[in-house]
Amino acid sequence: MSRRKRKHQDDGDKAEIDLTPMLDVVFIMLIFFIVTASFVKESTLNVNVPENSNAPPPPPSDNKTILIVVDSANDVFIDGRRVDIRSVRSLIAQKAAANPGGGVVVRAHENSNTETYIKIADASRDASVFDISLVPYKDTRR
C-alpha cells in the first residue's frame, strides 16, 4: 500500500498547465483585430505647377477668361465680389454667353480645399465651359 501512495504523490508533482489553447485564442484575436482594423487612405490631387519665369505674358486675345479666386477660407470671388458656391454655375454661364470661347481660370490659395475647386470645375462644365485651369498662389502678406 505504501507503494501505491508514493506513486500517486509523484504524479502530482509533475502536473503542468498547458498554455497552447490560450495562445491559440490570443493569436486568433490578434488576427481578428488586424483584419477588422480600418486603414485610412488619404486621397490627394497631384498638380504640376510651373516654375515662375521672367517670360513676358502672352499678348491679349479676344477671348477673355473668367477669373475665379478662392482664398484660404474657401470663399469664392468673381470680379472682386464674394459669391456663393451655388451661384457660380449661373455666373459662369452668363460670362460665357458674353464671351464665347473663353475659359475659366481658378486662382486658388494653397490652403484652400480641393473640394471647392472641384465644385467650381463641375459648375463650369455644367455651364458648357470645358477649358478650366488651376493656378495656385501663396499669400505673401503674412
XYZ file of C-alpha atoms in Angstrom:
142
model
C 0.000 0.000 0.000
C 2.814 2.378 0.636
C 3.946 1.875 -2.930
C 0.652 2.967 -4.362
C 0.521 6.062 -2.206
C 4.006 7.091 -3.163
C 3.303 6.657 -6.892
C 0.241 8.867 -6.602
C 2.231 11.660 -4.929
C 4.923 11.629 -7.650
C 2.314 12.166 -10.394
C 1.020 15.278 -8.607
C 4.434 16.939 -8.628
C 4.728 16.611 -12.416
C 1.369 18.221 -13.251
C 1.691 21.302 -15.534
C -0.744 23.723 -17.144
C -0.903 23.549 -20.923
C -0.843 27.113 -22.365
C -1.283 26.100 -26.009
C -5.077 26.687 -26.162
C -4.685 30.104 -24.567
C -2.018 31.093 -27.114
C -4.278 29.891 -29.924
C -7.081 32.148 -28.684
C -4.704 35.117 -28.381
C -3.432 34.651 -31.943
C -6.978 34.298 -33.304
C -7.973 37.543 -31.533
C -4.878 39.284 -32.906
C -5.691 38.200 -36.455
C -9.319 39.311 -35.980
C -8.291 42.806 -34.839
C -5.778 43.210 -37.668
C -8.321 42.179 -40.293
C -11.115 44.379 -38.934
C -8.962 47.462 -38.392
C -9.860 50.261 -40.774
C -6.978 51.918 -42.524
C -7.488 55.477 -43.747
C -6.123 56.167 -47.188
C -5.917 59.871 -47.894
C -6.679 60.890 -51.418
C -4.598 63.627 -52.955
C -4.662 65.576 -56.144
C -1.289 65.871 -57.859
C -0.925 69.215 -59.581
C 2.097 70.158 -61.642
C 2.738 73.838 -61.024
C 5.030 75.622 -63.476
C 8.005 77.462 -62.110
C 7.924 81.259 -62.024
C 9.659 82.644 -65.065
C 10.544 86.089 -66.306
C 8.902 85.468 -69.681
C 6.573 88.217 -70.854
C 2.858 87.500 -70.592
C 1.117 86.351 -73.745
C -0.497 89.054 -75.854
C -4.122 89.794 -75.022
C -6.645 87.928 -77.086
C -10.283 88.472 -77.910
C -11.347 85.538 -75.737
C -11.491 86.794 -72.198
C -11.132 84.271 -69.454
C -13.305 84.157 -66.377
C -11.140 84.623 -63.285
C -12.371 82.952 -60.113
C -10.362 83.482 -56.909
C -10.585 81.119 -53.943
C -8.980 82.335 -50.712
C -7.663 80.294 -47.804
C -11.101 80.293 -46.120
C -12.659 78.753 -49.293
C -14.538 81.957 -50.113
C -15.171 82.324 -53.860
C -14.705 85.683 -55.621
C -15.727 86.544 -59.185
C -14.884 90.051 -60.449
C -13.821 91.021 -56.914
C -17.230 90.151 -55.463
C -17.726 87.351 -52.979
C -20.257 84.875 -54.364
C -21.909 81.758 -53.022
C -20.602 78.496 -54.457
C -24.153 77.602 -55.549
C -24.368 80.646 -57.856
C -21.045 80.014 -59.619
C -22.625 77.990 -62.448
C -25.084 80.718 -63.417
C -22.391 83.434 -63.292
C -20.067 81.367 -65.473
C -22.914 80.752 -67.923
C -23.629 84.499 -68.118
C -19.988 85.399 -68.677
C -19.530 82.582 -71.215
C -22.538 83.865 -73.171
C -20.952 87.329 -73.295
C -17.547 85.931 -74.328
C -17.937 82.598 -76.121
C -14.756 80.600 -76.411
C -13.265 81.914 -73.178
C -12.082 79.638 -70.421
C -12.174 79.601 -66.657
C -9.089 80.263 -64.534
C -9.342 79.293 -60.875
C -6.765 81.079 -58.732
C -6.857 79.045 -55.528
C -4.938 79.669 -52.332
C -2.628 76.819 -51.384
C -4.556 76.262 -48.118
C -7.973 76.076 -49.800
C -9.816 72.771 -50.113
C -9.711 70.684 -53.249
C -13.453 70.217 -52.838
C -14.026 73.912 -53.610
C -12.022 73.650 -56.847
C -13.933 70.528 -57.860
C -17.273 72.264 -57.253
C -16.149 75.191 -59.443
C -14.904 72.841 -62.175
C -18.187 70.903 -62.116
C -20.187 74.150 -62.274
C -18.075 75.282 -65.213
C -18.685 72.014 -67.083
C -22.415 72.325 -66.349
C -22.272 75.794 -67.946
C -20.636 74.218 -71.058
C -17.194 75.735 -70.394
C -14.617 72.961 -70.557
C -11.372 74.967 -70.610
C -10.583 75.086 -66.864
C -7.188 75.993 -65.416
C -5.936 75.911 -61.842
C -3.388 78.494 -60.681
C -2.349 78.061 -57.042
C -0.967 81.009 -55.111
C 0.576 81.665 -51.736
C -0.431 84.640 -49.631
C 2.811 86.562 -49.036
C 1.275 89.364 -46.992
C 1.565 87.399 -43.746
